[in-house]
Short mmCIF file of C-alpha atoms and ligand atoms in Angstrom, two decimals:
data_model
loop_
_atom_site.label_atom_id
_atom_site.label_comp_id
_atom_site.label_asym_id
_atom_site.label_seq_id
_atom_site.Cartn_x
_atom_site.Cartn_y
_atom_site.Cartn_z
CA MET A 7 27.06 7.99 -24.64
CA SER A 8 25.01 10.78 -26.08
CA THR A 9 22.20 12.36 -23.16
CA ILE A 10 18.88 10.72 -23.44
CA THR A 11 16.10 13.32 -23.65
CA ASN A 12 12.31 12.92 -24.09
CA HIS A 13 12.46 13.57 -27.15
CA MET A 14 13.77 10.89 -28.55
CA PRO A 15 11.59 8.52 -30.35
CA THR A 16 9.62 5.99 -28.29
CA ALA A 17 11.07 3.20 -30.34
CA GLU A 18 14.72 3.74 -29.19
CA LEU A 19 14.51 5.01 -25.79
CA GLN A 20 11.87 1.54 -25.40
CA ALA A 21 15.17 -0.79 -27.17
CA LEU A 22 17.40 0.95 -24.32
CA ASP A 23 15.07 0.53 -21.94
CA ALA A 24 14.74 -3.32 -23.09
CA ALA A 25 18.68 -3.39 -23.44
CA HIS A 26 19.70 -2.46 -19.88
CA HIS A 27 16.78 -1.81 -17.32
CA MET A 28 15.24 -4.89 -15.24
CA HIS A 29 11.59 -3.88 -14.57
CA PRO A 30 10.48 -4.99 -10.80
CA PHE A 31 7.69 -7.44 -10.52
CA SER A 32 8.14 -8.03 -14.31
CA ALA A 33 9.26 -10.84 -16.97
CA ASN A 34 11.83 -8.54 -18.43
CA GLY A 35 12.15 -10.93 -21.75
CA SER A 36 8.42 -10.70 -23.16
CA LEU A 37 8.46 -6.99 -21.68
CA ALA A 38 11.19 -6.01 -23.84
CA GLN A 39 9.39 -7.36 -26.82
CA GLU A 40 6.49 -5.78 -26.16
CA GLY A 41 8.08 -2.45 -25.26
CA ALA A 42 7.19 -0.47 -21.95
CA ARG A 43 5.35 2.81 -22.23
CA VAL A 44 7.47 5.42 -21.48
CA ILE A 45 6.49 8.20 -18.89
CA THR A 46 7.51 11.65 -19.95
CA ARG A 47 5.97 14.05 -17.21
CA ALA A 48 2.55 14.37 -15.01
CA LYS A 49 0.52 17.08 -13.80
CA GLY A 50 -2.39 16.77 -10.73
CA VAL A 51 -4.19 13.35 -11.77
CA TYR A 52 -2.82 12.91 -15.54
CA LEU A 53 0.37 11.35 -16.72
CA THR A 54 1.96 11.87 -20.09
CA ASP A 55 3.67 9.38 -22.45
CA SER A 56 5.89 9.83 -24.89
CA GLU A 57 3.58 9.86 -27.55
CA GLY A 58 1.64 12.77 -26.15
CA GLU A 59 -0.99 10.56 -24.61
CA GLU A 60 -2.71 12.37 -21.29
CA ILE A 61 -3.21 9.26 -19.00
CA LEU A 62 -5.42 9.00 -15.96
CA ASP A 63 -3.39 7.89 -13.18
CA ALA A 64 -6.43 6.03 -10.83
CA MET A 65 -3.34 4.35 -9.10
CA ALA A 66 -1.52 7.55 -7.97
CA GLY A 67 1.98 6.12 -9.38
CA LEU A 68 1.97 2.75 -6.97
CA TRP A 69 -0.26 3.93 -4.44
CA CYS A 70 1.87 6.98 -3.25
CA VAL A 71 1.16 10.59 -5.23
CA ASN A 72 -1.46 11.58 -2.62
CA ILE A 73 -1.57 15.10 -3.24
CA GLY A 74 -0.96 14.36 -7.15
CA TYR A 75 1.63 15.73 -9.24
CA GLY A 76 3.52 18.40 -10.21
CA ARG A 77 3.92 20.69 -7.00
CA ASP A 78 6.32 22.92 -7.26
CA GLU A 79 6.29 23.76 -3.31
CA LEU A 80 8.22 19.99 -3.13
CA ALA A 81 10.70 21.01 -5.99
CA GLU A 82 11.66 24.10 -4.43
CA VAL A 83 12.11 22.72 -0.92
CA ALA A 84 14.32 19.84 -2.41
CA ALA A 85 16.82 21.90 -4.21
CA ARG A 86 16.78 24.45 -1.25
CA GLN A 87 17.86 21.45 0.94
CA MET A 88 19.85 20.13 -1.28
CA ARG A 89 21.73 23.32 -1.57
CA GLU A 90 22.24 23.45 2.40
CA LEU A 91 22.47 20.20 3.52
CA PRO A 92 22.20 17.65 0.93
CA TYR A 93 23.39 14.54 3.13
CA TYR A 94 24.40 13.97 6.57
CA ASN A 95 23.69 10.81 8.54
CA THR A 96 22.15 10.41 12.00
CA PHE A 97 24.10 7.59 13.45
CA PHE A 98 26.91 9.14 15.04
CA LYS A 99 25.64 11.31 17.68
CA THR A 100 24.37 13.26 15.18
CA THR A 101 21.17 15.05 13.87
CA HIS A 102 19.70 17.64 11.56
CA VAL A 103 17.19 20.20 10.95
CA PRO A 104 14.68 18.38 8.40
CA VAL A 105 14.33 14.73 10.40
CA ILE A 106 14.12 16.89 13.55
CA ALA A 107 11.23 18.61 12.44
CA LEU A 108 9.35 15.38 10.70
CA ALA A 109 9.43 13.10 13.70
CA ALA A 110 8.43 15.88 15.63
CA LYS A 111 5.41 16.59 13.01
CA ILE A 112 4.73 12.62 12.45
CA ALA A 113 4.10 12.63 16.16
CA GLU A 114 1.65 15.24 16.34
CA LEU A 115 -0.41 13.47 13.73
CA ALA A 116 0.00 9.87 14.88
CA PRO A 117 -3.01 8.93 17.24
CA GLY A 118 -2.38 8.21 20.90
CA ASP A 119 1.40 7.79 22.39
CA LEU A 120 3.02 6.67 19.02
CA ASN A 121 5.26 9.21 19.13
CA HIS A 122 8.90 8.05 18.00
CA VAL A 123 9.66 7.25 14.37
CA PHE A 124 12.81 5.25 12.91
CA PHE A 125 13.68 6.55 9.66
CA ALA A 126 13.78 4.33 6.57
CA ALA A 127 14.11 4.85 2.68
CA GLY A 128 10.62 2.97 1.81
CA GLY A 129 8.39 0.49 3.17
CA SER A 130 10.46 -2.74 2.96
CA GLU A 131 13.09 -1.53 4.95
CA ALA A 132 10.83 -0.14 7.38
CA ASN A 133 9.28 -3.16 8.05
CA ASP A 134 12.60 -4.98 8.19
CA THR A 135 13.28 -2.52 11.18
CA ASN A 136 9.93 -3.97 12.30
CA ILE A 137 11.11 -7.46 12.47
CA ARG A 138 14.39 -6.34 14.56
CA LEU A 139 12.55 -4.27 16.87
CA VAL A 140 9.67 -6.58 18.02
CA ARG A 141 12.19 -9.06 18.38
CA THR A 142 14.64 -7.06 20.41
CA TYR A 143 12.20 -5.29 22.37
CA TRP A 144 11.16 -8.77 23.84
CA ALA A 145 14.37 -9.65 24.31
CA GLU A 146 15.03 -6.63 26.00
CA LYS A 147 12.07 -7.51 28.26
CA GLY A 148 13.80 -11.02 29.39
CA GLN A 149 11.43 -13.19 26.41
CA PRO A 150 13.76 -13.70 23.44
CA ASP A 151 11.96 -16.73 22.93
CA LYS A 152 8.85 -14.41 21.91
CA ASN A 153 9.96 -13.62 18.62
CA ILE A 154 7.41 -15.38 15.78
CA ILE A 155 5.77 -12.75 13.82
CA ILE A 156 2.15 -13.52 12.62
CA SER A 157 0.99 -12.26 9.29
CA ARG A 158 -1.42 -12.93 6.90
CA HIS A 159 -1.36 -14.94 3.83
CA ASN A 160 -2.02 -12.39 0.20
CA ALA A 161 -0.63 -9.53 2.91
CA TYR A 162 1.77 -7.08 1.17
CA HIS A 163 5.02 -5.90 3.37
CA GLY A 164 7.66 -5.38 1.00
CA SER A 165 10.25 -6.74 -1.36
CA SER A 166 13.53 -7.41 0.73
CA VAL A 167 13.95 -10.56 2.64
CA GLY A 168 12.78 -9.82 5.38
CA SER A 169 9.38 -7.90 4.68
CA ALA A 170 8.44 -9.93 1.99
CA SER A 171 8.80 -13.07 4.87
CA LEU A 172 6.19 -11.24 6.53
CA GLY A 173 4.09 -10.59 3.84
CA GLY A 174 2.10 -13.68 1.99
CA MET A 175 2.32 -13.49 -1.66
CA ALA A 176 2.91 -17.35 -2.69
CA GLY A 177 4.55 -15.97 -6.09
CA MET A 178 7.17 -14.36 -3.86
CA HIS A 179 7.45 -16.89 -1.79
CA ALA A 180 8.44 -19.50 -4.17
CA GLN A 181 11.65 -17.30 -5.41
CA GLY A 182 14.92 -16.55 -3.44
CA GLY A 183 14.83 -18.84 -0.39
CA ILE A 184 11.67 -17.22 1.78
CA PRO A 185 10.32 -17.04 4.52
CA ILE A 186 13.19 -16.19 7.01
CA PRO A 187 12.73 -18.38 10.29
CA ASN A 188 9.75 -17.32 13.06
CA ILE A 189 7.11 -15.77 10.55
CA HIS A 190 3.73 -17.71 10.78
CA HIS A 191 0.82 -16.86 8.19
CA ILE A 192 -2.90 -16.76 9.14
CA ASN A 193 -5.87 -16.89 6.52
CA GLN A 194 -6.99 -13.28 4.81
CA PRO A 195 -10.59 -11.67 5.81
CA ASN A 196 -11.49 -11.65 1.77
CA TRP A 197 -15.16 -12.66 2.26
CA TRP A 198 -15.95 -12.69 -1.52
CA ALA A 199 -13.12 -15.39 -2.50
CA GLU A 200 -13.33 -17.58 0.76
CA GLY A 201 -16.25 -16.82 2.96
CA GLY A 202 -17.94 -19.94 1.26
CA GLY A 203 -21.79 -19.72 3.03
CA MET A 204 -20.80 -17.90 5.73
CA SER A 205 -22.35 -14.49 6.42
CA PRO A 206 -19.60 -11.73 5.87
CA GLU A 207 -20.13 -11.18 9.77
CA GLU A 208 -19.09 -14.68 10.87
CA PHE A 209 -16.51 -14.74 8.14
CA GLY A 210 -14.75 -11.89 9.93
CA LEU A 211 -15.00 -13.05 13.32
CA ALA A 212 -13.90 -16.52 11.86
CA ARG A 213 -11.20 -15.45 10.12
CA ALA A 214 -9.96 -13.44 13.12
CA ARG A 215 -9.98 -15.90 15.50
CA GLU A 216 -7.37 -17.51 13.72
CA LEU A 217 -4.83 -15.09 15.21
CA GLU A 218 -6.33 -16.56 18.76
CA ASP A 219 -5.84 -20.35 17.73
CA ALA A 220 -2.46 -19.69 15.99
CA ILE A 221 -1.18 -18.08 19.24
CA GLN A 222 -2.38 -21.17 21.42
CA GLU A 223 -0.93 -23.85 19.12
CA LEU A 224 2.90 -21.61 18.84
CA GLY A 225 2.53 -20.41 22.54
CA GLU A 226 1.58 -17.37 23.91
CA ASP A 227 5.43 -16.68 24.80
CA ARG A 228 6.29 -17.16 21.82
CA VAL A 229 4.37 -15.02 19.74
CA ALA A 230 6.21 -11.24 19.81
CA ALA A 231 3.38 -9.51 17.04
CA PHE A 232 0.69 -9.30 14.69
CA ILE A 233 1.08 -7.71 11.33
CA ALA A 234 -1.35 -6.12 9.06
CA GLU A 235 -2.20 -3.72 6.95
CA PRO A 236 -5.67 -2.24 7.77
CA VAL A 237 -6.88 -2.62 4.47
CA GLN A 238 -4.72 -5.06 1.88
CA GLY A 239 -3.75 -3.01 -0.77
CA ALA A 240 -1.56 -5.20 -3.27
CA GLY A 241 -3.58 -8.06 -2.36
CA GLY A 242 -6.71 -6.58 -4.31
CA VAL A 243 -7.99 -4.04 -2.20
CA ILE A 244 -9.62 -6.66 0.56
CA VAL A 245 -12.27 -4.69 3.10
CA ALA A 246 -12.38 -7.25 6.13
CA PRO A 247 -16.04 -7.44 7.18
CA ASP A 248 -16.88 -5.00 10.55
CA THR A 249 -16.41 -7.87 12.86
CA TYR A 250 -12.68 -8.76 12.01
CA TRP A 251 -10.97 -5.93 13.63
CA PRO A 252 -12.44 -5.64 17.27
CA GLU A 253 -11.69 -9.26 17.53
CA ILE A 254 -7.88 -8.75 16.35
CA GLN A 255 -7.92 -6.20 18.54
CA ARG A 256 -9.20 -7.72 21.66
CA ILE A 257 -6.64 -11.02 20.81
CA CYS A 258 -3.94 -8.96 20.78
CA ASP A 259 -4.49 -7.19 24.28
CA LYS A 260 -5.31 -10.68 25.73
CA TYR A 261 -2.36 -12.13 24.84
CA GLU A 262 0.10 -9.23 24.86
CA ILE A 263 0.96 -9.35 21.04
CA LEU A 264 2.27 -6.14 19.65
CA LEU A 265 -0.02 -5.18 16.86
CA ILE A 266 2.11 -3.76 13.61
CA ALA A 267 -0.40 -1.78 11.33
CA ASP A 268 1.37 -1.59 7.93
CA GLU A 269 -0.14 2.09 7.10
CA VAL A 270 2.42 2.56 3.89
CA ILE A 271 -0.73 2.32 2.03
CA CYS A 272 -3.75 3.57 4.03
CA GLY A 273 -1.64 6.74 6.02
CA PHE A 274 -2.12 10.18 5.27
CA GLY A 275 -5.03 9.88 4.19
CA ARG A 276 -5.97 7.03 2.12
CA THR A 277 -8.81 5.67 3.68
CA GLY A 278 -10.20 9.03 4.83
CA ASN A 279 -8.67 9.51 8.09
CA TRP A 280 -5.01 10.48 8.82
CA PHE A 281 -4.25 6.62 9.18
CA GLY A 282 -6.20 3.26 8.61
CA SER A 283 -5.90 2.60 11.95
CA GLU A 284 -8.05 4.99 12.71
CA THR A 285 -10.78 4.08 9.84
CA VAL A 286 -10.73 0.24 11.49
CA GLY A 287 -10.99 1.74 15.04
CA ILE A 288 -7.27 -0.35 16.23
CA LYS A 289 -4.74 0.95 18.29
CA PRO A 290 -1.47 -0.26 17.04
CA ASP A 291 1.74 -0.75 19.14
CA ILE A 292 3.61 0.35 15.68
CA MET A 293 2.92 1.84 12.23
CA THR A 294 5.11 1.40 9.12
CA ILE A 295 4.68 4.40 6.72
CA ALA A 296 6.14 5.31 3.49
CA LYS A 297 4.42 6.23 0.36
CA GLY A 298 2.16 9.01 0.86
CA LEU A 299 4.64 10.21 3.63
CA SER A 300 6.32 12.37 1.08
CA SER A 301 3.62 11.74 -1.28
CA GLY A 302 6.35 9.74 -3.43
CA TYR A 303 8.20 12.69 -4.49
CA ALA A 304 11.07 11.37 -2.41
CA PRO A 305 11.91 7.96 -1.01
CA ILE A 306 11.57 7.69 2.61
CA GLY A 307 9.18 5.23 5.25
CA GLY A 308 9.38 4.51 8.69
CA SER A 309 8.19 3.10 11.56
CA ILE A 310 6.38 4.81 14.56
CA VAL A 311 6.74 3.22 18.17
CA THR A 312 4.57 3.85 21.18
CA ASP A 313 6.55 5.91 24.20
CA GLU A 314 6.96 2.50 25.48
CA ILE A 315 8.74 0.52 22.98
CA ALA A 316 10.80 3.50 22.36
CA GLU A 317 11.92 3.54 26.19
CA VAL A 318 12.74 -0.73 26.30
CA ILE A 319 14.57 -0.12 22.81
CA GLY A 320 16.55 2.86 24.23
CA GLY A 321 17.65 0.62 27.20
CA THR A 322 20.24 -1.17 24.70
CA GLU A 323 22.18 -0.17 21.37
CA PHE A 324 19.85 -1.18 18.93
CA ASN A 325 22.21 -2.21 15.93
CA HIS A 326 20.24 -1.20 13.38
CA GLY A 327 19.88 1.64 10.66
CA TYR A 328 20.17 2.50 7.18
CA THR A 329 22.71 5.21 5.22
CA TYR A 330 19.37 7.23 4.02
CA SER A 331 17.19 6.82 7.84
CA GLY A 332 16.08 10.40 7.90
CA HIS A 333 17.89 11.23 4.85
CA PRO A 334 17.55 15.51 4.79
CA VAL A 335 16.25 16.18 0.95
CA ALA A 336 13.60 12.89 1.45
CA ALA A 337 12.42 14.35 5.26
CA ALA A 338 12.42 18.24 3.45
CA VAL A 339 9.72 16.75 0.52
CA ALA A 340 7.98 15.10 3.29
CA LEU A 341 7.53 17.47 5.70
CA GLU A 342 6.37 20.00 2.73
CA ASN A 343 3.97 17.43 1.70
CA LEU A 344 2.40 17.21 4.80
CA ARG A 345 2.02 20.79 5.22
CA ILE A 346 0.03 20.86 1.82
CA LEU A 347 -1.66 18.06 3.16
CA GLU A 348 -2.73 19.94 6.65
CA GLU A 349 -2.83 23.45 4.89
CA GLU A 350 -5.21 22.12 1.96
CA LYS A 351 -7.35 20.04 4.28
CA ILE A 352 -6.97 17.23 1.55
CA VAL A 353 -8.02 14.33 4.62
CA ASP A 354 -11.24 16.62 4.91
CA HIS A 355 -11.54 16.90 0.99
CA VAL A 356 -11.42 12.90 1.00
CA ARG A 357 -14.08 12.55 3.64
CA ASP A 358 -16.61 15.11 2.64
CA VAL A 359 -15.68 15.63 -0.64
CA ALA A 360 -13.97 12.83 -2.83
CA ALA A 361 -14.63 9.81 -1.06
CA PRO A 362 -18.63 10.27 -0.65
CA TYR A 363 -18.75 10.86 -4.62
CA LEU A 364 -16.46 8.16 -5.63
CA LYS A 365 -18.41 5.54 -3.59
CA GLU A 366 -21.90 6.27 -4.82
CA LYS A 367 -20.28 5.91 -8.21
CA TRP A 368 -18.25 2.71 -7.26
CA GLU A 369 -20.91 0.83 -5.55
CA ALA A 370 -22.88 1.40 -9.07
CA LEU A 371 -20.30 -0.53 -10.38
CA ALA A 372 -21.80 -3.78 -9.10
CA ASP A 373 -24.69 -3.51 -11.63
CA HIS A 374 -22.35 -3.92 -14.54
CA PRO A 375 -22.64 -7.70 -15.63
CA LEU A 376 -18.69 -8.70 -15.43
CA VAL A 377 -18.61 -7.30 -11.71
CA GLY A 378 -19.72 -9.01 -8.51
CA GLU A 379 -18.98 -6.87 -5.18
CA ALA A 380 -17.58 -3.85 -4.99
CA LYS A 381 -15.49 -2.45 -2.27
CA ILE A 382 -14.29 1.01 -1.36
CA VAL A 383 -12.88 2.52 1.72
CA GLY A 384 -12.27 6.22 1.33
CA MET A 385 -10.13 6.28 -1.56
CA MET A 386 -8.84 2.50 -2.67
CA ALA A 387 -11.56 0.68 -4.00
CA SER A 388 -11.97 -3.17 -5.80
CA ILE A 389 -14.29 -4.91 -8.31
CA ALA A 390 -14.38 -8.13 -8.17
CA LEU A 391 -14.91 -9.74 -11.60
CA THR A 392 -17.17 -12.88 -12.13
CA PRO A 393 -18.96 -14.94 -14.45
CA ASP A 394 -21.84 -15.45 -11.93
CA LYS A 395 -22.38 -12.28 -9.64
CA ASN A 396 -25.22 -14.49 -7.62
CA SER A 397 -22.72 -17.39 -6.79
CA ARG A 398 -19.89 -15.54 -6.58
CA ALA A 399 -18.19 -17.62 -9.10
CA LYS A 400 -14.71 -17.61 -10.34
CA PHE A 401 -13.67 -17.94 -14.21
CA ALA A 402 -12.37 -21.00 -15.39
CA SER A 403 -9.74 -19.65 -16.85
CA GLU A 404 -6.08 -19.30 -15.30
CA PRO A 405 -7.02 -16.76 -12.19
CA GLY A 406 -5.97 -13.26 -13.35
CA THR A 407 -6.66 -13.90 -17.22
CA ILE A 408 -9.97 -12.04 -16.98
CA GLY A 409 -8.15 -9.21 -14.99
CA TYR A 410 -5.39 -8.77 -17.50
CA ILE A 411 -7.67 -8.49 -20.15
CA CYS A 412 -9.65 -5.86 -18.11
CA ARG A 413 -6.06 -4.06 -17.48
CA ASP A 414 -5.29 -4.27 -20.95
CA ARG A 415 -8.51 -2.14 -21.73
CA CYS A 416 -7.58 0.43 -19.26
CA PHE A 417 -4.31 0.80 -20.39
CA ALA A 418 -5.42 1.11 -23.91
CA ASN A 419 -8.13 3.92 -22.49
CA ASN A 420 -5.38 5.68 -21.12
CA LEU A 421 -7.08 4.86 -17.35
CA ILE A 422 -4.24 3.38 -15.12
CA MET A 423 -6.15 1.16 -13.50
CA ARG A 424 -5.07 -2.19 -12.36
CA HIS A 425 -5.74 -5.89 -11.74
CA VAL A 426 -4.76 -8.07 -9.10
CA GLY A 427 -5.91 -11.54 -10.15
CA ASP A 428 -9.62 -11.28 -11.20
CA ARG A 429 -10.21 -8.02 -9.19
CA MET A 430 -9.56 -4.40 -10.26
CA ILE A 431 -8.16 -1.77 -8.47
CA ILE A 432 -7.87 2.15 -7.92
CA SER A 433 -5.87 4.16 -5.61
CA PRO A 434 -6.42 7.60 -7.15
CA PRO A 435 -4.62 10.44 -5.80
CA LEU A 436 -6.92 12.48 -2.97
CA VAL A 437 -6.83 15.66 -4.64
CA LEU A 438 -9.28 13.84 -7.13
CA THR A 439 -12.07 16.09 -8.25
CA PRO A 440 -15.71 15.10 -8.70
CA ALA A 441 -15.17 16.26 -12.65
CA GLU A 442 -12.19 13.94 -12.61
CA ILE A 443 -14.21 11.09 -11.17
CA ASP A 444 -16.66 11.52 -13.55
CA GLU A 445 -13.82 11.56 -16.40
CA MET A 446 -12.46 8.32 -14.89
CA PHE A 447 -15.91 6.46 -14.87
CA VAL A 448 -16.23 7.40 -18.45
CA ARG A 449 -13.20 5.23 -18.83
CA ILE A 450 -13.90 2.79 -16.70
CA TYR A 451 -16.95 1.86 -17.72
CA LYS A 452 -15.83 1.96 -21.84
CA SER A 453 -13.12 -0.87 -20.57
CA LEU A 454 -15.54 -3.30 -18.97
CA ASP A 455 -18.03 -3.29 -21.65
CA GLU A 456 -14.92 -3.83 -23.98
CA ALA A 457 -12.79 -6.38 -22.00
CA GLN A 458 -16.69 -8.21 -21.27
CA ALA A 459 -17.11 -7.99 -24.98
CA GLU A 460 -13.50 -9.52 -25.46
CA ILE A 461 -14.29 -12.00 -22.90
CA ILE A 462 -17.62 -13.47 -24.60
CA GLU A 463 -15.54 -13.46 -27.80
CA GLN A 464 -12.96 -15.71 -26.58
CA GLY A 465 -15.34 -17.83 -24.95
CA LEU A 466 -13.85 -17.39 -21.55
CA MET A 467 -17.21 -16.03 -19.53
CA LYS A 468 -17.09 -19.84 -18.32
CA ALA A 469 -17.43 -20.50 -14.42
CA ALA A 470 -15.16 -22.88 -12.61
CA ALA A 471 -16.41 -25.84 -12.19
N1 PXG B 18 3.92 -2.56 3.00
C1 PXG B 18 2.74 -2.08 2.29
C2 PXG B 18 1.35 -2.32 2.37
C3 PXG B 18 2.90 -2.12 0.94
O1 PXG B 18 1.66 -1.68 -0.01
C4 PXG B 18 5.19 -2.11 1.26
C5 PXG B 18 5.12 -2.11 2.82
C6 PXG B 18 6.59 -1.44 0.88
O2 PXG B 18 7.13 -0.78 0.53
P1 PXG B 18 8.27 -0.22 -0.38
O3 PXG B 18 8.31 1.01 -0.56
O4 PXG B 18 9.57 -0.84 -0.13
O5 PXG B 18 8.11 -0.72 -1.97
C7 PXG B 18 4.41 -1.91 0.65
C8 PXG B 18 4.58 -1.38 -0.90
C9 PXG B 18 1.84 -3.48 -6.02
C10 PXG B 18 2.80 -2.86 -5.08
O6 PXG B 18 1.67 -4.23 -7.32
C11 PXG B 18 2.71 -2.21 -4.29
C12 PXG B 18 3.82 -2.14 -3.48
C13 PXG B 18 4.98 -1.98 -3.99
C14 PXG B 18 5.18 -2.64 -5.25
C15 PXG B 18 3.87 -3.01 -6.14
O7 PXG B 18 0.85 -2.83 -6.11
N2 PXG B 18 3.67 -1.87 -1.82
#
């Protein structure tokens, strides 16, 4: 077969893609008809496609390219590491320098006594580790029946069998025989969609107390852990009311339930602190990390655990690990990414410059006729689309119809802004400048206006009964 290059005509690349490549989370049949957009290169916050279009990537890839695209330092570190030691495992009484350095650096950055890292190749694997880790922890403490993990509907924790079971995505649970046993789901703190007549504060408390109800119903001696994203990402950038997290922390403490913060999206600066747990004020026993750990330049994730958990697990042989746990190239790339985040004070840039500027403009979107609430934490934000903002009405059309129209307008206007149902979301690179934020809003308003015109024209601006 001839070499496949960026210089082939788009249609040929699309035809080969359609013939042989199965895309994740896609209806591949209809995608093959339409043809996937071919991304060829990227720099800063802009992607370039095979037609030479420049696209503003307000999703940082898949919530991960925190330092932006095109940082040569990471490429150089990867090449150097590949030449020196491209691979070795850490299973059989061996270790290597990149993994030692990265684990030590993560322990330094992570709050409190979260000082020990078990590596994986991404967030799904790390959450699978967490399932086995918390169950092994309680078994080692003489409580093998304390093995139920509580999670939330509309949470995203990954796509492997274990992590998708933890997640609360109805569409995923409908396929492939999940969830696995002993995973229990409570409702999410999504006030806009589910808060009814309650104030956000009342609703936050009510939703947190569902955890207490579940523990009492299942039995304190049966529940091992509660897992949650500090801010739900893939579920639509759902920001819990202020009352929610303090109550969750109180309940976990009271019933001795391990708190797992899934920091795969929130970690490494996204919320304006190193970790989302710091932003929402919780003290987790375990953190899941991935994505921003390497800014997506190499696949790596992991579970950070406390001294106490590491000690208990260390008392036995933990029969768990992946070929690529602590992969030396990925570890070296992640370490260089953390150096850049730290030395260039990118988390400070988020907190002091980018996020405040973005917040002011983002919250003003609530004045657009199509927009209900506008929520933002650091550099992750969402808007709820609605036919009537005063009543928080949903559209009469199938959920997602309106969001999809809006997403398509964004795509056509060279802006990657995603939809989750009828919510629009962004999670841009953290290095976004005020000038780039201005450019992003030109494209957002154009897309929203065009979407609104299309929705009215199609007679879809109707509220559900
Ligand atoms: N936890 C969280 C909070 C995530 O957002 C994972 C775990 C799984 O990580 P890996 O590296 O195994 O993918 C994620 C991943 C979307 C989307 O549509 C989001 C993710 C993955 C795929 C699609 O927003 N998040």
